[in-house]
Amino acid sequence: MSDSDPTKGFALATANMQAYQARLLEIAEANAQFAFEFGLRLATIRSPTEFFGVITEFTSRRVDMFGQHSKELAAYPFWRIKRPQELTALPGRQL
């Protein structure tokens, strides 16, 4: 972004932010589905020993989901956008 048009960086950041927000909605949907499945499984437990198996299964699934979502969200490029100098410099000062 070495040219003098700061709107290009803004347009890129806006597009990336919209994609990021869409991905956050997908993650929220996956979390809601996970919670629903977990509740159903807990409701159908017939013995105390099954409880620990269900907890173990869903804990490992949740840890895997968290790792996957973290990697996906960290991959969005708007975290690495460099601002044009005229937006980061104080008025009357040069970087």
Short mmCIF file of N, CA, C and O in Angstrom, two decimals:
data_model
loop_
_atom_site.label_atom_id
_atom_site.label_comp_id
_atom_site.label_asym_id
_atom_site.label_seq_id
_atom_site.Cartn_x
_atom_site.Cartn_y
_atom_site.Cartn_z
N MET A 1 0.82 -1.18 0.00
CA MET A 1 0.00 0.00 0.00
C MET A 1 0.86 1.24 0.00
O MET A 1 0.77 2.07 0.87
N SER A 2 1.68 1.37 -0.95
CA SER A 2 2.57 2.51 -0.99
C SER A 2 1.97 3.69 -1.74
O SER A 2 2.51 4.78 -1.68
N ASP A 3 0.85 3.49 -2.45
CA ASP A 3 0.27 4.63 -3.16
C ASP A 3 -0.48 5.51 -2.16
O ASP A 3 -0.63 5.20 -1.00
N SER A 4 -0.97 6.65 -2.63
CA SER A 4 -1.53 7.65 -1.72
C SER A 4 -3.04 7.50 -1.51
O SER A 4 -3.64 8.35 -0.88
N ASP A 5 -3.66 6.46 -2.02
CA ASP A 5 -5.10 6.30 -1.88
C ASP A 5 -5.42 5.45 -0.65
O ASP A 5 -5.33 4.23 -0.69
N PRO A 6 -5.79 6.08 0.47
CA PRO A 6 -6.06 5.32 1.68
C PRO A 6 -7.35 4.51 1.60
O PRO A 6 -7.58 3.64 2.41
N THR A 7 -8.21 4.79 0.62
CA THR A 7 -9.48 4.06 0.53
C THR A 7 -9.29 2.62 0.06
O THR A 7 -10.13 1.78 0.33
N LYS A 8 -8.17 2.34 -0.61
CA LYS A 8 -7.92 0.95 -1.02
C LYS A 8 -7.72 0.06 0.20
O LYS A 8 -8.24 -1.04 0.26
N GLY A 9 -6.97 0.54 1.16
CA GLY A 9 -6.76 -0.21 2.38
C GLY A 9 -8.06 -0.37 3.16
O GLY A 9 -8.34 -1.43 3.72
N PHE A 10 -8.88 0.67 3.15
CA PHE A 10 -10.17 0.61 3.84
C PHE A 10 -11.09 -0.40 3.17
O PHE A 10 -11.76 -1.18 3.84
N ALA A 11 -11.12 -0.41 1.84
CA ALA A 11 -11.96 -1.36 1.10
C ALA A 11 -11.52 -2.79 1.37
O ALA A 11 -12.36 -3.68 1.56
N LEU A 12 -10.22 -3.03 1.41
CA LEU A 12 -9.71 -4.36 1.69
C LEU A 12 -10.06 -4.78 3.11
O LEU A 12 -10.52 -5.91 3.34
N ALA A 13 -9.89 -3.88 4.05
CA ALA A 13 -10.21 -4.20 5.44
C ALA A 13 -11.70 -4.45 5.62
O ALA A 13 -12.10 -5.35 6.37
N THR A 14 -12.54 -3.70 4.91
CA THR A 14 -13.99 -3.88 5.01
C THR A 14 -14.40 -5.24 4.45
O THR A 14 -15.20 -5.95 5.06
N ALA A 15 -13.85 -5.62 3.31
CA ALA A 15 -14.17 -6.92 2.72
C ALA A 15 -13.71 -8.05 3.63
O ALA A 15 -14.43 -9.03 3.84
N ASN A 16 -12.53 -7.92 4.19
CA ASN A 16 -12.02 -8.94 5.09
C ASN A 16 -12.86 -9.01 6.37
O ASN A 16 -13.10 -10.10 6.89
N MET A 17 -13.30 -7.88 6.85
CA MET A 17 -14.11 -7.86 8.07
C MET A 17 -15.45 -8.52 7.82
O MET A 17 -15.96 -9.25 8.68
N GLN A 18 -16.05 -8.33 6.65
CA GLN A 18 -17.32 -8.97 6.33
C GLN A 18 -17.15 -10.49 6.27
O GLN A 18 -18.00 -11.23 6.76
N ALA A 19 -16.08 -10.95 5.67
CA ALA A 19 -15.80 -12.39 5.62
C ALA A 19 -15.57 -12.93 7.02
O ALA A 19 -16.03 -14.03 7.36
N TYR A 20 -14.87 -12.18 7.84
CA TYR A 20 -14.59 -12.58 9.22
C TYR A 20 -15.89 -12.69 10.01
O TYR A 20 -16.11 -13.65 10.74
N GLN A 21 -16.78 -11.71 9.85
CA GLN A 21 -18.05 -11.74 10.56
C GLN A 21 -18.93 -12.90 10.10
O GLN A 21 -19.61 -13.53 10.91
N ALA A 22 -18.89 -13.20 8.81
CA ALA A 22 -19.63 -14.35 8.30
C ALA A 22 -19.10 -15.64 8.90
O ALA A 22 -19.87 -16.53 9.28
N ARG A 23 -17.79 -15.73 9.02
CA ARG A 23 -17.19 -16.92 9.63
C ARG A 23 -17.54 -17.02 11.11
O ARG A 23 -17.78 -18.11 11.62
N LEU A 24 -17.60 -15.89 11.80
CA LEU A 24 -18.02 -15.90 13.20
C LEU A 24 -19.44 -16.41 13.36
O LEU A 24 -19.74 -17.15 14.31
N LEU A 25 -20.33 -16.06 12.42
CA LEU A 25 -21.69 -16.57 12.47
C LEU A 25 -21.72 -18.08 12.25
O LEU A 25 -22.48 -18.80 12.90
N GLU A 26 -20.90 -18.57 11.34
CA GLU A 26 -20.81 -20.02 11.12
C GLU A 26 -20.30 -20.73 12.37
O GLU A 26 -20.79 -21.81 12.72
N ILE A 27 -19.34 -20.14 13.04
CA ILE A 27 -18.80 -20.72 14.27
C ILE A 27 -19.87 -20.73 15.36
O ILE A 27 -20.01 -21.71 16.10
N ALA A 28 -20.62 -19.65 15.46
CA ALA A 28 -21.70 -19.59 16.45
C ALA A 28 -22.74 -20.66 16.18
O ALA A 28 -23.25 -21.31 17.11
N GLU A 29 -23.05 -20.88 14.91
CA GLU A 29 -24.00 -21.93 14.54
C GLU A 29 -23.45 -23.32 14.91
O GLU A 29 -24.18 -24.16 15.45
N ALA A 30 -22.17 -23.55 14.65
CA ALA A 30 -21.55 -24.83 15.00
C ALA A 30 -21.56 -25.03 16.51
O ALA A 30 -21.81 -26.14 17.00
N ASN A 31 -21.32 -23.97 17.27
CA ASN A 31 -21.35 -24.07 18.73
C ASN A 31 -22.75 -24.36 19.25
O ASN A 31 -22.92 -25.15 20.18
N ALA A 32 -23.76 -23.74 18.64
CA ALA A 32 -25.14 -24.01 19.04
C ALA A 32 -25.52 -25.46 18.74
O ALA A 32 -26.16 -26.13 19.56
N GLN A 33 -25.12 -25.94 17.57
CA GLN A 33 -25.39 -27.33 17.20
C GLN A 33 -24.69 -28.28 18.16
O GLN A 33 -25.26 -29.29 18.59
N PHE A 34 -23.46 -27.96 18.51
CA PHE A 34 -22.70 -28.77 19.46
C PHE A 34 -23.42 -28.83 20.81
O PHE A 34 -23.55 -29.90 21.41
N ALA A 35 -23.86 -27.69 21.30
CA ALA A 35 -24.55 -27.64 22.59
C ALA A 35 -25.85 -28.44 22.54
O ALA A 35 -26.20 -29.14 23.51
N PHE A 36 -26.57 -28.37 21.43
CA PHE A 36 -27.80 -29.13 21.29
C PHE A 36 -27.53 -30.63 21.32
O PHE A 36 -28.21 -31.39 22.01
N GLU A 37 -26.52 -31.07 20.57
CA GLU A 37 -26.16 -32.49 20.56
C GLU A 37 -25.72 -32.95 21.95
O GLU A 37 -26.07 -34.05 22.39
N PHE A 38 -24.95 -32.12 22.63
CA PHE A 38 -24.48 -32.45 23.98
C PHE A 38 -25.66 -32.61 24.93
O PHE A 38 -25.73 -33.56 25.72
N GLY A 39 -26.61 -31.69 24.86
CA GLY A 39 -27.79 -31.77 25.71
C GLY A 39 -28.61 -33.02 25.43
O GLY A 39 -29.10 -33.68 26.36
N LEU A 40 -28.77 -33.36 24.15
CA LEU A 40 -29.51 -34.57 23.81
C LEU A 40 -28.82 -35.82 24.35
O LEU A 40 -29.47 -36.73 24.87
N ARG A 41 -27.50 -35.87 24.20
CA ARG A 41 -26.76 -37.03 24.71
C ARG A 41 -26.84 -37.12 26.23
O ARG A 41 -26.97 -38.21 26.78
N LEU A 42 -26.77 -36.00 26.90
CA LEU A 42 -26.90 -36.03 28.37
C LEU A 42 -28.28 -36.48 28.79
O LEU A 42 -28.45 -37.17 29.80
N ALA A 43 -29.29 -36.10 28.03
CA ALA A 43 -30.66 -36.47 28.37
C ALA A 43 -30.92 -37.96 28.17
O ALA A 43 -31.84 -38.50 28.79
N THR A 44 -30.14 -38.61 27.33
CA THR A 44 -30.39 -40.02 27.04
C THR A 44 -29.47 -40.97 27.81
O THR A 44 -29.49 -42.17 27.56
N ILE A 45 -28.71 -40.45 28.74
CA ILE A 45 -27.81 -41.29 29.54
C ILE A 45 -28.65 -42.19 30.45
O ILE A 45 -29.58 -41.73 31.11
N ARG A 46 -28.28 -43.47 30.48
CA ARG A 46 -29.04 -44.43 31.29
C ARG A 46 -28.27 -44.93 32.50
O ARG A 46 -28.86 -45.52 33.40
N SER A 47 -26.96 -44.70 32.54
CA SER A 47 -26.19 -45.17 33.69
C SER A 47 -25.11 -44.13 34.04
O SER A 47 -24.69 -43.36 33.18
N PRO A 48 -24.67 -44.12 35.27
CA PRO A 48 -23.64 -43.16 35.69
C PRO A 48 -22.31 -43.33 34.93
O PRO A 48 -21.60 -42.36 34.70
N THR A 49 -22.00 -44.54 34.51
CA THR A 49 -20.75 -44.75 33.78
C THR A 49 -20.80 -44.15 32.38
O THR A 49 -19.77 -43.76 31.84
N GLU A 50 -22.00 -44.09 31.80
CA GLU A 50 -22.15 -43.46 30.48
C GLU A 50 -21.84 -41.97 30.54
O GLU A 50 -21.39 -41.38 29.57
N PHE A 51 -22.14 -41.37 31.69
CA PHE A 51 -21.92 -39.93 31.85
C PHE A 51 -20.47 -39.56 31.56
O PHE A 51 -20.20 -38.61 30.82
N PHE A 52 -19.54 -40.31 32.11
CA PHE A 52 -18.12 -40.00 31.92
C PHE A 52 -17.68 -40.21 30.47
O PHE A 52 -16.87 -39.46 29.94
N GLY A 53 -18.25 -41.21 29.80
CA GLY A 53 -17.95 -41.43 28.39
C GLY A 53 -18.44 -40.28 27.52
O GLY A 53 -17.73 -39.82 26.61
N VAL A 54 -19.64 -39.78 27.80
CA VAL A 54 -20.20 -38.66 27.04
C VAL A 54 -19.38 -37.40 27.30
O VAL A 54 -19.05 -36.66 26.36
N ILE A 55 -19.04 -37.15 28.54
CA ILE A 55 -18.24 -35.97 28.88
C ILE A 55 -16.89 -36.03 28.17
O ILE A 55 -16.43 -35.04 27.59
N THR A 56 -16.25 -37.19 28.18
CA THR A 56 -14.96 -37.35 27.52
C THR A 56 -15.07 -37.12 26.03
O THR A 56 -14.25 -36.41 25.43
N GLU A 57 -16.08 -37.72 25.41
CA GLU A 57 -16.27 -37.57 23.96
C GLU A 57 -16.49 -36.11 23.58
O GLU A 57 -15.84 -35.59 22.66
N PHE A 58 -17.39 -35.45 24.27
CA PHE A 58 -17.72 -34.08 23.89
C PHE A 58 -16.61 -33.09 24.27
O PHE A 58 -16.44 -32.07 23.60
N THR A 59 -15.86 -33.39 25.31
CA THR A 59 -14.73 -32.52 25.64
C THR A 59 -13.67 -32.58 24.55
O THR A 59 -13.16 -31.54 24.12
N SER A 60 -13.36 -33.78 24.09
CA SER A 60 -12.36 -33.89 23.02
C SER A 60 -12.86 -33.25 21.72
O SER A 60 -12.10 -32.59 21.01
N ARG A 61 -14.15 -33.42 21.42
CA ARG A 61 -14.71 -32.77 20.22
C ARG A 61 -14.64 -31.25 20.35
O ARG A 61 -14.33 -30.55 19.38
N ARG A 62 -14.94 -30.73 21.54
CA ARG A 62 -14.92 -29.28 21.74
C ARG A 62 -13.51 -28.72 21.62
O ARG A 62 -13.31 -27.65 21.04
N VAL A 63 -12.54 -29.42 22.15
CA VAL A 63 -11.14 -28.97 22.04
C VAL A 63 -10.72 -28.96 20.57
O VAL A 63 -10.07 -28.01 20.11
N ASP A 64 -11.10 -29.98 19.81
CA ASP A 64 -10.79 -30.02 18.38
C ASP A 64 -11.46 -28.87 17.63
O ASP A 64 -10.85 -28.23 16.77
N MET A 65 -12.73 -28.60 17.97
CA MET A 65 -13.44 -27.49 17.33
C MET A 65 -12.76 -26.16 17.63
O MET A 65 -12.60 -25.32 16.75
N PHE A 66 -12.37 -25.98 18.88
CA PHE A 66 -11.72 -24.73 19.28
C PHE A 66 -10.41 -24.53 18.51
O PHE A 66 -10.13 -23.44 18.03
N GLY A 67 -9.62 -25.59 18.40
CA GLY A 67 -8.37 -25.50 17.65
C GLY A 67 -8.60 -25.17 16.18
O GLY A 67 -7.92 -24.33 15.60
N GLN A 68 -9.59 -25.82 15.58
CA GLN A 68 -9.90 -25.56 14.17
C GLN A 68 -10.38 -24.12 13.97
O GLN A 68 -9.93 -23.43 13.05
N HIS A 69 -11.28 -23.66 14.82
CA HIS A 69 -11.80 -22.30 14.68
C HIS A 69 -10.70 -21.26 14.92
O HIS A 69 -10.66 -20.24 14.23
N SER A 70 -9.83 -21.52 15.86
CA SER A 70 -8.72 -20.58 16.12
C SER A 70 -7.82 -20.44 14.90
O SER A 70 -7.42 -19.34 14.54
N LYS A 71 -7.49 -21.57 14.27
CA LYS A 71 -6.64 -21.52 13.08
C LYS A 71 -7.32 -20.78 11.94
O LYS A 71 -6.70 -19.98 11.25
N GLU A 72 -8.60 -21.03 11.75
CA GLU A 72 -9.34 -20.38 10.67
C GLU A 72 -9.42 -18.87 10.88
O GLU A 72 -9.24 -18.09 9.95
N LEU A 73 -9.70 -18.45 12.10
CA LEU A 73 -9.84 -17.02 12.36
C LEU A 73 -8.49 -16.30 12.32
O LEU A 73 -8.40 -15.14 11.92
N ALA A 74 -7.43 -16.99 12.71
CA ALA A 74 -6.10 -16.38 12.66
C ALA A 74 -5.61 -16.21 11.24
O ALA A 74 -4.71 -15.41 10.98
N ALA A 75 -6.21 -16.91 10.28
CA ALA A 75 -5.76 -16.85 8.90
C ALA A 75 -6.28 -15.62 8.15
O ALA A 75 -5.82 -15.33 7.05
N TYR A 76 -7.23 -14.88 8.73
CA TYR A 76 -7.76 -13.72 8.02
C TYR A 76 -6.70 -12.63 7.93
O TYR A 76 -6.07 -12.29 8.92
N PRO A 77 -6.50 -12.08 6.73
CA PRO A 77 -5.38 -11.16 6.51
C PRO A 77 -5.56 -9.75 7.05
O PRO A 77 -4.62 -9.00 7.05
N PHE A 78 -6.75 -9.37 7.52
CA PHE A 78 -6.88 -7.98 7.94
C PHE A 78 -6.11 -7.68 9.20
O PHE A 78 -5.91 -6.53 9.55
N TRP A 79 -5.63 -8.69 9.89
CA TRP A 79 -4.79 -8.44 11.06
C TRP A 79 -3.43 -7.90 10.64
O TRP A 79 -2.74 -7.27 11.41
N ARG A 80 -3.03 -8.17 9.40
CA ARG A 80 -1.69 -7.80 8.95
C ARG A 80 -1.69 -6.61 7.98
O ARG A 80 -0.70 -6.36 7.33
N ILE A 81 -2.78 -5.89 7.89
CA ILE A 81 -2.84 -4.74 6.98
C ILE A 81 -2.01 -3.61 7.58
O ILE A 81 -2.16 -3.26 8.75
N LYS A 82 -1.15 -3.05 6.78
CA LYS A 82 -0.36 -1.90 7.24
C LYS A 82 -1.08 -0.63 6.82
O LYS A 82 -1.51 -0.48 5.69
N ARG A 83 -1.18 0.27 7.73
CA ARG A 83 -1.85 1.53 7.43
C ARG A 83 -0.96 2.43 6.59
O ARG A 83 0.25 2.44 6.77
N PRO A 84 -1.58 3.22 5.71
CA PRO A 84 -0.78 4.22 4.99
C PRO A 84 -0.19 5.22 5.98
O PRO A 84 -0.77 5.49 7.02
N GLN A 85 0.97 5.75 5.64
CA GLN A 85 1.67 6.64 6.56
C GLN A 85 0.84 7.85 6.95
O GLN A 85 0.91 8.31 8.08
N GLU A 86 0.06 8.38 6.03
CA GLU A 86 -0.68 9.59 6.36
C GLU A 86 -1.76 9.33 7.41
O GLU A 86 -2.22 10.25 8.07
N LEU A 87 -2.16 8.09 7.62
CA LEU A 87 -3.14 7.79 8.65
C LEU A 87 -2.50 7.52 10.00
O LEU A 87 -3.14 7.67 11.04
N THR A 88 -1.25 7.11 10.02
CA THR A 88 -0.60 6.78 11.28
C THR A 88 0.28 7.90 11.82
O THR A 88 0.60 7.91 12.99
N ALA A 89 0.69 8.80 10.97
CA ALA A 89 1.55 9.90 11.42
C ALA A 89 0.71 10.99 12.06
O ALA A 89 -0.41 11.26 11.67
N LEU A 90 1.28 11.61 13.07
CA LEU A 90 0.61 12.76 13.69
C LEU A 90 0.68 13.95 12.73
O LEU A 90 1.62 14.08 11.94
N PRO A 91 -0.32 14.82 12.77
CA PRO A 91 -0.29 15.99 11.88
C PRO A 91 0.99 16.80 12.09
O PRO A 91 1.38 17.10 13.22
N GLY A 92 1.65 17.13 11.01
CA GLY A 92 2.87 17.93 11.07
C GLY A 92 4.13 17.12 11.35
O GLY A 92 5.21 17.68 11.42
N ARG A 93 4.01 15.82 11.52
CA ARG A 93 5.18 14.97 11.80
C ARG A 93 5.32 13.93 10.71
O ARG A 93 4.35 13.48 10.14
N GLN A 94 6.53 13.54 10.48
CA GLN A 94 6.79 12.46 9.51
C GLN A 94 7.30 11.25 10.25
O GLN A 94 7.92 11.35 11.31
N LEU A 95 7.03 10.10 9.67
CA LEU A 95 7.53 8.85 10.28
C LEU A 95 8.94 8.58 9.88
O LEU A 95 9.43 8.87 8.88
#
